Tab-separated table of N, CA, C and O in Angstrom:
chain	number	residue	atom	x	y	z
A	1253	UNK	N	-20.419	57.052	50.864
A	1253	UNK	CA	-21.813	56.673	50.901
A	1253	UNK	C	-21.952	55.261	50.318
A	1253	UNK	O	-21.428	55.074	49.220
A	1254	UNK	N	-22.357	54.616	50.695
A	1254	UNK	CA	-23.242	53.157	50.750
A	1254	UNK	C	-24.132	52.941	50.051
A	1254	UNK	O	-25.173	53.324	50.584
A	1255	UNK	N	-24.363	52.295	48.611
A	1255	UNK	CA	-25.608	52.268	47.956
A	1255	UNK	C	-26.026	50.701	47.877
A	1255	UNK	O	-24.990	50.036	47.851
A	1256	UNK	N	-26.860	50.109	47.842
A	1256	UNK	CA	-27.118	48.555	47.946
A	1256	UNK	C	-28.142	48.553	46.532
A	1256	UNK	O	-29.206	49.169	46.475
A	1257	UNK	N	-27.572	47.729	45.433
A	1257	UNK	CA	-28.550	47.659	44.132
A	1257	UNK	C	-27.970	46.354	43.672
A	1257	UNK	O	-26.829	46.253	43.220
A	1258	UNK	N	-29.105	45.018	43.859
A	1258	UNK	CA	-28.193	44.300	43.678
A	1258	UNK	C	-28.529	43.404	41.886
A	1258	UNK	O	-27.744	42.508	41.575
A	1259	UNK	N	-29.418	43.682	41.130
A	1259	UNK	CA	-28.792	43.953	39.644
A	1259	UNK	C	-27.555	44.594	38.854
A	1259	UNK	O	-27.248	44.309	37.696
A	1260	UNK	N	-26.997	45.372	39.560
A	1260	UNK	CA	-25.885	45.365	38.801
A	1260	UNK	C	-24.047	44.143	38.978
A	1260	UNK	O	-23.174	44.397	38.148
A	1261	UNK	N	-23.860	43.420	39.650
A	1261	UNK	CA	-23.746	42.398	39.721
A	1261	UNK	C	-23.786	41.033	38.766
A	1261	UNK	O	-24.799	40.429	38.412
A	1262	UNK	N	-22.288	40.691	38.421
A	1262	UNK	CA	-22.249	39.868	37.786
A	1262	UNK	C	-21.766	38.294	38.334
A	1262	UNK	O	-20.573	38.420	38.610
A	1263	UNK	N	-22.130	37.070	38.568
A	1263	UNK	CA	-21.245	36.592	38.915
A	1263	UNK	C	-21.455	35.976	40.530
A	1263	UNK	O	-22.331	35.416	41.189
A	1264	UNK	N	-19.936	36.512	40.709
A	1264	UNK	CA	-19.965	36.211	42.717
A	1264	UNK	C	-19.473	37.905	42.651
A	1264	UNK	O	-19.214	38.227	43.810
A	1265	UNK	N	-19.321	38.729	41.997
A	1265	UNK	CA	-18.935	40.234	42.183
A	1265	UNK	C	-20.063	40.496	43.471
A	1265	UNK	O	-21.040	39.752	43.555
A	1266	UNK	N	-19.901	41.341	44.224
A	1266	UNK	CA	-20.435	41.556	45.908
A	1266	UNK	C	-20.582	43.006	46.213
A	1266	UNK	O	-21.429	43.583	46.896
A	1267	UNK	N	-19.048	43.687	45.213
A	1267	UNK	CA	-19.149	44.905	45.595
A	1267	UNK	C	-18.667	45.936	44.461
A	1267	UNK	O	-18.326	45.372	43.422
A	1268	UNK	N	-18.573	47.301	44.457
A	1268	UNK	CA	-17.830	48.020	43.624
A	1268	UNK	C	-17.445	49.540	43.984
A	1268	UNK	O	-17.963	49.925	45.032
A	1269	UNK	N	-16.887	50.186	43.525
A	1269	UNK	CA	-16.694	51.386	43.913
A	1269	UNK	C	-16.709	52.351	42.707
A	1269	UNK	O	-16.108	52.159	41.650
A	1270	UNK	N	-17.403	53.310	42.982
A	1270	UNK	CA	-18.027	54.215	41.687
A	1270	UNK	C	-17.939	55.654	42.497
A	1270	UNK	O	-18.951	56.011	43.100
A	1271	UNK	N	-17.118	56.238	42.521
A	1271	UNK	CA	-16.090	57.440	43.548
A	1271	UNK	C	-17.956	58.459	43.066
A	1271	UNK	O	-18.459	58.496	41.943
A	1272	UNK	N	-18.343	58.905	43.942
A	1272	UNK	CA	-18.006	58.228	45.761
A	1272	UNK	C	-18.637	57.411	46.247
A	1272	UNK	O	-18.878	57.328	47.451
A	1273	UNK	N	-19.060	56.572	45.273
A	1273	UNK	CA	-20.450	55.979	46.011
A	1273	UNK	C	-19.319	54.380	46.240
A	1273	UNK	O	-18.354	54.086	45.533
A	1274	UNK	N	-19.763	53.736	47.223
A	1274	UNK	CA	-19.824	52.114	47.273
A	1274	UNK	C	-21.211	51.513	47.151
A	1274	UNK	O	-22.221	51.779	47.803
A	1275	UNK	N	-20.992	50.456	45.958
A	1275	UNK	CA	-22.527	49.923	45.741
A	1275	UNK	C	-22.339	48.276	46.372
A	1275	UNK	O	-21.224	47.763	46.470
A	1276	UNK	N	-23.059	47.873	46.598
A	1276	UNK	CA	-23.230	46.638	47.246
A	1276	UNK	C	-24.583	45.476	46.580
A	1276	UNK	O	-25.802	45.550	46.429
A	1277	UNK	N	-23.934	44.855	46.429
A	1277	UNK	CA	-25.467	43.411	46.111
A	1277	UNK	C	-26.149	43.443	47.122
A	1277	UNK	O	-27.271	43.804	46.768
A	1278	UNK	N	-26.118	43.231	48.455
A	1278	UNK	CA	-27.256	43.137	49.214
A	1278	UNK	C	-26.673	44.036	50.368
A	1278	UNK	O	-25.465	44.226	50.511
A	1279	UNK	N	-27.916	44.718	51.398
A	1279	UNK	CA	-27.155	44.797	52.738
A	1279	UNK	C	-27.009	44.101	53.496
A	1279	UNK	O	-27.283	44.830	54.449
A	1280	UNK	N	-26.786	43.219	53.903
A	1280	UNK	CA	-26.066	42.327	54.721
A	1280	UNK	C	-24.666	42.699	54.344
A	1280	UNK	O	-23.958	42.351	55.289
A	1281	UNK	N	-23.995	43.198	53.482
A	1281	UNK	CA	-22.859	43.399	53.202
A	1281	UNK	C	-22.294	44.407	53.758
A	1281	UNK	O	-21.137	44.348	54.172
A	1282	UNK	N	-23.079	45.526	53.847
A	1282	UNK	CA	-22.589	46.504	54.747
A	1282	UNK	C	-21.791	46.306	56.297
A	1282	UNK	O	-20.958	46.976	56.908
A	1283	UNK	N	-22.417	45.198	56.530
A	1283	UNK	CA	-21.355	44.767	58.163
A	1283	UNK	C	-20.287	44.056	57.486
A	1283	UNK	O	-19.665	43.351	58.280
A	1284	UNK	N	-19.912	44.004	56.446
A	1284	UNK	CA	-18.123	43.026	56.038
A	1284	UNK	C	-17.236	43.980	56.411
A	1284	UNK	O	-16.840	44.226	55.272
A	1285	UNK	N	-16.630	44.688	57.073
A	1285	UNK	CA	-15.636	45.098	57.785
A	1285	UNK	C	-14.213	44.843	56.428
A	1285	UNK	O	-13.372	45.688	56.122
A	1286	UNK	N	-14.288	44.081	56.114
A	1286	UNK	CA	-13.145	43.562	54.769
A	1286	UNK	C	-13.573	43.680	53.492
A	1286	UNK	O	-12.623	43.740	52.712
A	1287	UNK	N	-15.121	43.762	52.739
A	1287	UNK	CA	-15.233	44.159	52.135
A	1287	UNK	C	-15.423	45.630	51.807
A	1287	UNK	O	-15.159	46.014	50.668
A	1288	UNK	N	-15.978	46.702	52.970
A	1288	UNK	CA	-15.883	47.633	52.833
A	1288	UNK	C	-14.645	48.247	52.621
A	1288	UNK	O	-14.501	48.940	51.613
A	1289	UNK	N	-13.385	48.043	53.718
A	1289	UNK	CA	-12.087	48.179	53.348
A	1289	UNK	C	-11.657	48.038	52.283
A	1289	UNK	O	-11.010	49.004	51.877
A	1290	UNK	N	-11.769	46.966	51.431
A	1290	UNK	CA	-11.428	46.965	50.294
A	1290	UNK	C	-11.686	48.388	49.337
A	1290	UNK	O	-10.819	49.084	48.808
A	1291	UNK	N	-13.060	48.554	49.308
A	1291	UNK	CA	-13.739	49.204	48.523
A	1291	UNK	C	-13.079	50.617	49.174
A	1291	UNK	O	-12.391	51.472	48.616
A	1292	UNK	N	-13.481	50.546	50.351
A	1292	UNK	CA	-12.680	52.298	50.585
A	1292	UNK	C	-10.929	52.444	49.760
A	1292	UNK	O	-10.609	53.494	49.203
A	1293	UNK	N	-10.253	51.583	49.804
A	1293	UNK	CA	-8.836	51.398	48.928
A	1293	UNK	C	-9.079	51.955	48.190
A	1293	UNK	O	-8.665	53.112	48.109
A	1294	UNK	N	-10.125	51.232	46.998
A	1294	UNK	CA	-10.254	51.879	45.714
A	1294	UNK	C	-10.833	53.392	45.729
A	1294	UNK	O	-10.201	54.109	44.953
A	1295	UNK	N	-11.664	53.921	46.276
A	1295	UNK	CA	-12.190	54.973	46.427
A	1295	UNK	C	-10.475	55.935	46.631
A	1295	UNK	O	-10.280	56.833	45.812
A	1296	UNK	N	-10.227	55.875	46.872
A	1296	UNK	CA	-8.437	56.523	47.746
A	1296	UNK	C	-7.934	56.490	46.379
A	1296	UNK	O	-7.733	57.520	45.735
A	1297	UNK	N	-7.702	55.149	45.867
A	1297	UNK	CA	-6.879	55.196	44.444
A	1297	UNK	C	-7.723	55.819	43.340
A	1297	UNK	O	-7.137	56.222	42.336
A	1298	UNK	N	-9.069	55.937	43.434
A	1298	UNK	CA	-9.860	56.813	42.350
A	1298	UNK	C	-9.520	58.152	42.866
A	1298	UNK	O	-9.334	59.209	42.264
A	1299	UNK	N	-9.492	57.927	43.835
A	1299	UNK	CA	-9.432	60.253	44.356
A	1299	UNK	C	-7.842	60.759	43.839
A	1299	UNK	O	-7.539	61.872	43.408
A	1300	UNK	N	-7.100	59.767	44.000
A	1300	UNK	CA	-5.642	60.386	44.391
A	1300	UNK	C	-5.159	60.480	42.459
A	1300	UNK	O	-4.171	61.064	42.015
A	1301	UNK	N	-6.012	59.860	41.796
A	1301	UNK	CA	-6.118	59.444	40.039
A	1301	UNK	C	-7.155	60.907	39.063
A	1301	UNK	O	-7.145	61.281	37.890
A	1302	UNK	N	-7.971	61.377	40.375
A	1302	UNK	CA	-8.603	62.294	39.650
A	1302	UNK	C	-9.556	61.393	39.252
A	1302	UNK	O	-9.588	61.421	38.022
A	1303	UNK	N	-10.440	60.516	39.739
A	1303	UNK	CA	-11.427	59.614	39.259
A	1303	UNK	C	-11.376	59.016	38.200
A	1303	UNK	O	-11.503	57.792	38.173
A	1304	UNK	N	-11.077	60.124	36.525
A	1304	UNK	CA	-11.352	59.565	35.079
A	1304	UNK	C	-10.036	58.907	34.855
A	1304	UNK	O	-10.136	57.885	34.176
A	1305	UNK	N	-8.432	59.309	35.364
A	1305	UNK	CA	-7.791	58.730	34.996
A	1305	UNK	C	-7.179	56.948	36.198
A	1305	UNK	O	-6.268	56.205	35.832
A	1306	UNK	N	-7.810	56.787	37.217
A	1306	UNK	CA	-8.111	55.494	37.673
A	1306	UNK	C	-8.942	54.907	37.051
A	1306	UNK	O	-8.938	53.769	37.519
A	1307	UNK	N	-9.852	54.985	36.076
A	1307	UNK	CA	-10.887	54.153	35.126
A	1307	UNK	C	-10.284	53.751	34.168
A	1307	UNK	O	-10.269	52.538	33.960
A	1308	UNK	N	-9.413	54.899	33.050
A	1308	UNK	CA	-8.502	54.755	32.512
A	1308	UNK	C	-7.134	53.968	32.584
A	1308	UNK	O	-6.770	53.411	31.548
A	1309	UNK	N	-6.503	53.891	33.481
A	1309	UNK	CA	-5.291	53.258	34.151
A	1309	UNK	C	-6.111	52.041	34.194
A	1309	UNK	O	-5.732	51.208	33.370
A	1310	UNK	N	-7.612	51.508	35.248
A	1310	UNK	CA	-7.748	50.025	35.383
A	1310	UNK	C	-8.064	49.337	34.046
A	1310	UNK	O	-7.684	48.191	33.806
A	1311	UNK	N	-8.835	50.144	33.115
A	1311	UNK	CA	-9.463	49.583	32.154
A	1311	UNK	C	-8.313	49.205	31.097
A	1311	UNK	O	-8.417	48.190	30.408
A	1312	UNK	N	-7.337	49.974	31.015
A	1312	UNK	CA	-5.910	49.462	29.946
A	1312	UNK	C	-4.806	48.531	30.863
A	1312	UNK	O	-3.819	47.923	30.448
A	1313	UNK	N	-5.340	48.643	32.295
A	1313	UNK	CA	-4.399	47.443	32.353
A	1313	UNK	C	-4.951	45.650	32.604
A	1313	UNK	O	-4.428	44.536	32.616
A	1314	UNK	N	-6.266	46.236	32.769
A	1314	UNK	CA	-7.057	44.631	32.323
A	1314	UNK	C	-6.616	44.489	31.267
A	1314	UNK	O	-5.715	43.680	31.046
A	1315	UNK	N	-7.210	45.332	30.254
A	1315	UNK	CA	-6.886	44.815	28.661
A	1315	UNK	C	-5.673	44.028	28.399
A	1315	UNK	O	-5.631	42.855	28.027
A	1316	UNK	N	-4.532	44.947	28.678
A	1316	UNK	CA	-3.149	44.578	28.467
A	1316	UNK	C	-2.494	43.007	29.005
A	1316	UNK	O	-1.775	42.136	28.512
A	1317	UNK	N	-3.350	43.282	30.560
A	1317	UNK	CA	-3.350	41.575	31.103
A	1317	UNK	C	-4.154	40.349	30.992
A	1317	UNK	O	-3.788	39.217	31.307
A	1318	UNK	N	-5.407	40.738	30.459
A	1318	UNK	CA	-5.993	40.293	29.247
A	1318	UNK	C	-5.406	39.652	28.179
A	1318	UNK	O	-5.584	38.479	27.852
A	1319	UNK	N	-4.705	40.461	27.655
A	1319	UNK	CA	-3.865	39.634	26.438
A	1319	UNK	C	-2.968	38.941	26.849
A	1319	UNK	O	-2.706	38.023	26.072
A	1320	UNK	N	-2.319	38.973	27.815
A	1320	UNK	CA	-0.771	38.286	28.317
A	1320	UNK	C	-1.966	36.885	29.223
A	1320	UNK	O	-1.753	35.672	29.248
A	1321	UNK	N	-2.935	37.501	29.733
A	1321	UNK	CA	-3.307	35.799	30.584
A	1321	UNK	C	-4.052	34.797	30.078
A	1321	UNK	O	-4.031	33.615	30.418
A	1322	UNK	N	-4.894	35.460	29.021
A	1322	UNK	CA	-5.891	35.024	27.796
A	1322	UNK	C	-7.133	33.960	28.884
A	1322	UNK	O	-7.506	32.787	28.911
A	1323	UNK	N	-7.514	35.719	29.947
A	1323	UNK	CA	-8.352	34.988	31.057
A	1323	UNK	C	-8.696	36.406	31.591
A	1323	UNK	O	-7.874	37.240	31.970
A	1324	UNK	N	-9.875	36.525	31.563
A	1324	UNK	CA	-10.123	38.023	31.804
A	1324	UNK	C	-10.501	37.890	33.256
A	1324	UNK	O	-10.668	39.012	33.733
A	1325	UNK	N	-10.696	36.934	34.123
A	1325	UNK	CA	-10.792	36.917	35.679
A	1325	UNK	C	-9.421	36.888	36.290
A	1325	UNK	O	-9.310	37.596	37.290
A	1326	UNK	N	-8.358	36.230	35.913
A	1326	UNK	CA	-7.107	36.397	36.010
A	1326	UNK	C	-6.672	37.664	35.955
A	1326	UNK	O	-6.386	38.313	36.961
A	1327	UNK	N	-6.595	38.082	34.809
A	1327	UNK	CA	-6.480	39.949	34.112
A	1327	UNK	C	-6.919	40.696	35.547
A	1327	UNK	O	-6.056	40.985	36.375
A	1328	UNK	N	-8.344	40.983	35.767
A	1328	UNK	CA	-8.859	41.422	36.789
A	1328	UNK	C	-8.072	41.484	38.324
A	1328	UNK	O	-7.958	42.458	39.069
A	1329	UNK	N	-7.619	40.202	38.495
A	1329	UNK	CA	-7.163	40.022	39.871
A	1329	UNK	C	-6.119	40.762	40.133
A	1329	UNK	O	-5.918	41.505	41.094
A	1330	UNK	N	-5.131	40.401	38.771
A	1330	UNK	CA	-3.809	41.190	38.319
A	1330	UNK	C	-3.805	42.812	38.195
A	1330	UNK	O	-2.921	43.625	37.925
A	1331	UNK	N	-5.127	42.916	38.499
A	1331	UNK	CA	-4.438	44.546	37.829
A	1331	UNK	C	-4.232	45.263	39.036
A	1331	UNK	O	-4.999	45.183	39.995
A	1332	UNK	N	-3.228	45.950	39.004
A	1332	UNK	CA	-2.382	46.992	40.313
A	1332	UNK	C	-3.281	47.609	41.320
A	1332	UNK	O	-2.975	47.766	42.502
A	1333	UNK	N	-4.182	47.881	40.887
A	1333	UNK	CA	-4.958	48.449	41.858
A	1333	UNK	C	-5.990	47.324	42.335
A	1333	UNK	O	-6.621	47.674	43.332
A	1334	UNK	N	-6.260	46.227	41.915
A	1334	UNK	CA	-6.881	44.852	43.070
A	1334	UNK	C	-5.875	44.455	43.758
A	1334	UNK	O	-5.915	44.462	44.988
A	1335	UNK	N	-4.975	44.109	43.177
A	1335	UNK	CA	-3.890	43.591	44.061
A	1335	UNK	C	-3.631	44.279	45.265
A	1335	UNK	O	-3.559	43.676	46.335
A	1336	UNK	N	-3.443	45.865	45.137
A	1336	UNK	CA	-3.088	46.398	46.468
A	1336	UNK	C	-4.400	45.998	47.471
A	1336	UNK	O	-4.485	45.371	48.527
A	1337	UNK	N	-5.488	46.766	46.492
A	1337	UNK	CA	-7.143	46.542	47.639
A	1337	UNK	C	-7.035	44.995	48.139
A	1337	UNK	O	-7.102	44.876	49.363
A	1338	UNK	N	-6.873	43.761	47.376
A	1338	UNK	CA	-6.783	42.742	48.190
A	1338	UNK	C	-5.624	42.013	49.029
A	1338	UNK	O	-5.762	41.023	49.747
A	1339	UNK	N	-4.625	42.626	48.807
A	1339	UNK	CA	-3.369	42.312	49.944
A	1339	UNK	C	-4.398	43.661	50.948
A	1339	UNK	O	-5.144	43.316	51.864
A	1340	UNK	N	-4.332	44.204	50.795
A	1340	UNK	CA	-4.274	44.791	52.243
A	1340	UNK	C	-6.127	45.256	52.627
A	1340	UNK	O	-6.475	46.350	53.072
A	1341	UNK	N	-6.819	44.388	52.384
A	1341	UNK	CA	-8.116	44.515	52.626
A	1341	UNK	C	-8.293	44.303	53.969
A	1341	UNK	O	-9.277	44.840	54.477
A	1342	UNK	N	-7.330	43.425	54.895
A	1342	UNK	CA	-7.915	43.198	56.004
A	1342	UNK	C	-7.336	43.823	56.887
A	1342	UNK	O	-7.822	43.957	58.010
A	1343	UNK	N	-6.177	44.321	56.526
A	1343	UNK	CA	-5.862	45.951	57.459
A	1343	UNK	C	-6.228	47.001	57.569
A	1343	UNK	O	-5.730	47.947	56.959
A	1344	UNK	N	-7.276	47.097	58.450
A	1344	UNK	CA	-8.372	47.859	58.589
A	1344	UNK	C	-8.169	49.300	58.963
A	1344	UNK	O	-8.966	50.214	58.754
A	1345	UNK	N	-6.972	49.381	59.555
A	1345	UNK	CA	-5.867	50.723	59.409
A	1345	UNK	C	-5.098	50.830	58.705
A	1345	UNK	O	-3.960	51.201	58.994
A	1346	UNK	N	-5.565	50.481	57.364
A	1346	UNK	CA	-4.398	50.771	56.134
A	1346	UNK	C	-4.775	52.133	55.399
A	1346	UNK	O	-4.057	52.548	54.489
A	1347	UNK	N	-5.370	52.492	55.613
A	1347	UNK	CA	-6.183	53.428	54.601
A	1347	UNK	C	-4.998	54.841	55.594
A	1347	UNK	O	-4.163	55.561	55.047
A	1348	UNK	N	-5.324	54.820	56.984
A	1348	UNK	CA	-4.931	56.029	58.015
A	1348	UNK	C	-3.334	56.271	57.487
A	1348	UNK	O	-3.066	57.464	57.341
A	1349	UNK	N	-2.165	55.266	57.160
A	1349	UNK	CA	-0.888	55.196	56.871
A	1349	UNK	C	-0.271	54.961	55.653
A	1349	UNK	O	0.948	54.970	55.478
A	1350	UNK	N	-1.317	54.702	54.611
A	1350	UNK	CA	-1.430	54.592	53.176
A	1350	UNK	C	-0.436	55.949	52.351
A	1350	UNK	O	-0.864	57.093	52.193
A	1351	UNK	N	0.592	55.580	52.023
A	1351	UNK	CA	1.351	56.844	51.170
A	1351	UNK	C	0.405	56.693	49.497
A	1351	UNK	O	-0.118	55.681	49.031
A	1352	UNK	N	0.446	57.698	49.076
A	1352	UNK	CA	-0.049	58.254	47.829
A	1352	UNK	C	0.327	57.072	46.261
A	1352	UNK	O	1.532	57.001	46.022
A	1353	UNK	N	-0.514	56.312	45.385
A	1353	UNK	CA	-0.095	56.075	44.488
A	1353	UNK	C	0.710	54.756	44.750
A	1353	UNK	O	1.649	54.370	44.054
A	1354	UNK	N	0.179	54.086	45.916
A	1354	UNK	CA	0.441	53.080	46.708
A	1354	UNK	C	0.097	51.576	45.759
A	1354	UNK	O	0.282	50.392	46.039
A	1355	UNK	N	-0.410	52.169	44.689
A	1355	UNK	CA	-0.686	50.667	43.884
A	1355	UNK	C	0.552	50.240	43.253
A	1355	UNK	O	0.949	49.077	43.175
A	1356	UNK	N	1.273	51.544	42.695
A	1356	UNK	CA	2.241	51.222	41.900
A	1356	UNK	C	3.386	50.309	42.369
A	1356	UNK	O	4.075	49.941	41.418
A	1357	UNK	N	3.772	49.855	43.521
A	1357	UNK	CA	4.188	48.850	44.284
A	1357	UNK	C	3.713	47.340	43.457
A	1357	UNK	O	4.358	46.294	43.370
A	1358	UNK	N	2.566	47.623	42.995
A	1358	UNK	CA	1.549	46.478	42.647
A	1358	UNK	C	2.042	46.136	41.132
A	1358	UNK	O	2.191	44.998	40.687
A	1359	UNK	N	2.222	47.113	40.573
A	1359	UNK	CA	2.185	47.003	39.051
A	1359	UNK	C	3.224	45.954	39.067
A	1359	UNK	O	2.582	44.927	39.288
A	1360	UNK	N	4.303	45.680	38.971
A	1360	UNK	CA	5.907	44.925	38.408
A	1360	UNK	C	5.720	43.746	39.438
A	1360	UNK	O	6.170	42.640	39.139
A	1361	UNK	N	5.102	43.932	40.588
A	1361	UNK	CA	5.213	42.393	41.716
A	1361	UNK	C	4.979	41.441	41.037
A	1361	UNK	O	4.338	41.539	39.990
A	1362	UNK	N	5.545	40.102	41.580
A	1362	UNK	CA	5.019	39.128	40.784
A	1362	UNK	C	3.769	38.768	41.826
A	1362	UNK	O	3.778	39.501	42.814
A	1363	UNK	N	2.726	37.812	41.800
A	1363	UNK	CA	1.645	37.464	42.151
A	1363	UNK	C	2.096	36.697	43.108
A	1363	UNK	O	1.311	36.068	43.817
């Protein structure tokens, strides 16, 4: 489900995923074909995590990359589960062939 609220939004942030909902800054966003993809990724990596422990897992590994980048937008980009959603955001059949826990590929890569 699709929610459009665009106060919560920081930034250039556009979108988010809050299992199950996808929230969006405006609708016009709803036709991004690449941003939705994205967001469905994460939704997949929140389900396959049990929701509380993908919050858990993203929120300690910002932190952790946080301290190592001493750049919390950096941190962000870095953490295993953006990295996968944005390498493969624009394969729009990634989600159909996606094996399980598919971020962890992400964790050790270099950038």
């Amino acid at each position: 489900m699709i929610l459009v609220f665009k106060h919560l939004f920081y930034r250039n942030y556009v979108g988010l995923s809050l299992w199950p909902f996808i929230i969006l800054r405006n609708k016009n966003l709803m036709e991004d074909a690449v941003l939705i993809n994205h967001e469905r990724i994460h939704l997949r990596q929140q389900t396959e995590m049990l929701v509380v422990f993908f919050y858990l897992w993203y929120f300690t590994e910002w932190l952790i990359r946080s301290l190592i980048c001493q750049d919390f937008y950096q941190a962000y980009k870095n953490i295993s589960f953006e990295r996968e959603a944005y390498a493969r955001e624009r394969h729009l059949e990634y989600l159909s062939g996606r094996k399980p826990f598919a971020f962890i590929n992400y964790l050790f890569k270099k950038p």
